[in-house]
Amino acid sequence: MTSYFRTDRVHAFFIVSVVIVTRLLTASVYMAATSADPAAMTGWSLMAAFAFLGLIEHLFLVLPVRDAAL
C-alpha cells in the first residue's frame, strides 16, 4: 500500500492544473452568486463544489502527509 502514497517532486503541469482549477472554482462561485435562475445557481454551485473537492484532493496527494494522519 505504500506505493500508492509516495510523494514526488511537483512538476510544472501540476502547478498549471492547480491554477486552472482555481480559476474554474472562482468563476463557478461568481456565476453561482450572480445567477438569477435557481437551476443555473444550483448547477454552478455543484461545479464549484466538485472543483473545490478536486483541488483539495490534489493538494493532499502532493503534500507530505501520512495516510494515517488523514
mmCIF file of C-alpha atoms in Angstrom:
data_model
loop_
_atom_site.group_PDB
_atom_site.id
_atom_site.type_symbol
_atom_site.label_atom_id
_atom_site.label_comp_id
_atom_site.label_asym_id
_atom_site.label_seq_id
_atom_site.Cartn_x
_atom_site.Cartn_y
_atom_site.Cartn_z
ATOM 1 C CA MET A 1 0.000 0.000 0.000
ATOM 2 C CA THR A 2 2.942 2.359 0.437
ATOM 3 C CA SER A 3 3.451 2.582 -3.322
ATOM 4 C CA TYR A 4 0.128 4.415 -3.655
ATOM 5 C CA PHE A 5 1.060 7.082 -1.121
ATOM 6 C CA ARG A 6 4.519 8.121 -2.233
ATOM 7 C CA THR A 7 5.474 11.775 -2.583
ATOM 8 C CA ASP A 8 7.431 13.088 -5.520
ATOM 9 C CA ARG A 9 8.572 16.391 -6.980
ATOM 10 C CA VAL A 10 5.948 18.843 -8.135
ATOM 11 C CA HIS A 11 6.022 19.215 -11.910
ATOM 12 C CA ALA A 12 5.035 22.270 -13.917
ATOM 13 C CA PHE A 13 1.902 20.520 -15.171
ATOM 14 C CA PHE A 14 0.656 20.174 -11.595
ATOM 15 C CA ILE A 15 1.057 23.892 -10.956
ATOM 16 C CA VAL A 16 -0.699 24.763 -14.216
ATOM 17 C CA SER A 17 -3.576 22.400 -13.451
ATOM 18 C CA VAL A 18 -3.991 23.800 -9.930
ATOM 19 C CA VAL A 19 -4.133 27.330 -11.346
ATOM 20 C CA ILE A 20 -6.721 26.270 -13.926
ATOM 21 C CA VAL A 21 -8.894 24.541 -11.325
ATOM 22 C CA THR A 22 -8.619 27.564 -9.015
ATOM 23 C CA ARG A 23 -9.789 29.843 -11.827
ATOM 24 C CA LEU A 24 -12.625 27.440 -12.587
ATOM 25 C CA LEU A 25 -13.568 27.462 -8.926
ATOM 26 C CA THR A 26 -13.628 31.250 -8.665
ATOM 27 C CA ALA A 27 -15.573 31.576 -11.924
ATOM 28 C CA SER A 28 -18.108 28.989 -10.751
ATOM 29 C CA VAL A 29 -18.600 30.738 -7.416
ATOM 30 C CA TYR A 30 -19.024 34.087 -9.189
ATOM 31 C CA MET A 31 -21.526 32.643 -11.662
ATOM 32 C CA ALA A 32 -23.481 30.989 -8.849
ATOM 33 C CA ALA A 33 -23.557 34.212 -6.853
ATOM 34 C CA THR A 34 -24.734 36.360 -9.765
ATOM 35 C CA SER A 35 -27.199 33.911 -11.315
ATOM 36 C CA ALA A 36 -30.883 34.768 -11.119
ATOM 37 C CA ASP A 37 -32.121 31.353 -12.262
ATOM 38 C CA PRO A 38 -32.294 28.803 -9.419
ATOM 39 C CA ALA A 39 -31.412 25.907 -11.735
ATOM 40 C CA ALA A 40 -28.323 27.702 -13.023
ATOM 41 C CA MET A 41 -27.355 28.647 -9.476
ATOM 42 C CA THR A 42 -27.577 25.007 -8.436
ATOM 43 C CA GLY A 43 -25.524 23.878 -11.416
ATOM 44 C CA TRP A 44 -22.776 26.440 -10.813
ATOM 45 C CA SER A 45 -22.750 25.617 -7.106
ATOM 46 C CA LEU A 46 -22.279 21.926 -7.884
ATOM 47 C CA MET A 47 -19.482 22.770 -10.309
ATOM 48 C CA ALA A 48 -17.801 24.881 -7.620
ATOM 49 C CA ALA A 49 -18.142 22.100 -5.061
ATOM 50 C CA PHE A 50 -16.620 19.496 -7.386
ATOM 51 C CA ALA A 51 -13.790 21.849 -8.351
ATOM 52 C CA PHE A 52 -13.071 22.526 -4.675
ATOM 53 C CA LEU A 53 -13.044 18.828 -3.820
ATOM 54 C CA GLY A 54 -10.736 18.089 -6.737
ATOM 55 C CA LEU A 55 -8.382 20.876 -5.681
ATOM 56 C CA ILE A 56 -8.247 19.616 -2.090
ATOM 57 C CA GLU A 57 -7.674 16.049 -3.289
ATOM 58 C CA HIS A 58 -4.740 17.055 -5.468
ATOM 59 C CA LEU A 59 -3.183 19.113 -2.701
ATOM 60 C CA PHE A 60 -3.460 16.172 -0.286
ATOM 61 C CA LEU A 61 -1.768 13.926 -2.841
ATOM 62 C CA VAL A 62 1.216 16.266 -3.145
ATOM 63 C CA LEU A 63 1.659 17.328 0.461
ATOM 64 C CA PRO A 64 3.844 15.004 2.552
ATOM 65 C CA VAL A 65 1.028 13.833 4.827
ATOM 66 C CA ARG A 66 0.953 10.258 6.085
ATOM 67 C CA ASP A 67 -2.170 8.297 5.252
ATOM 68 C CA ALA A 68 -2.683 7.515 8.956
ATOM 69 C CA ALA A 69 -2.825 11.261 9.716
ATOM 70 C CA LEU A 70 -5.695 11.772 7.298
#
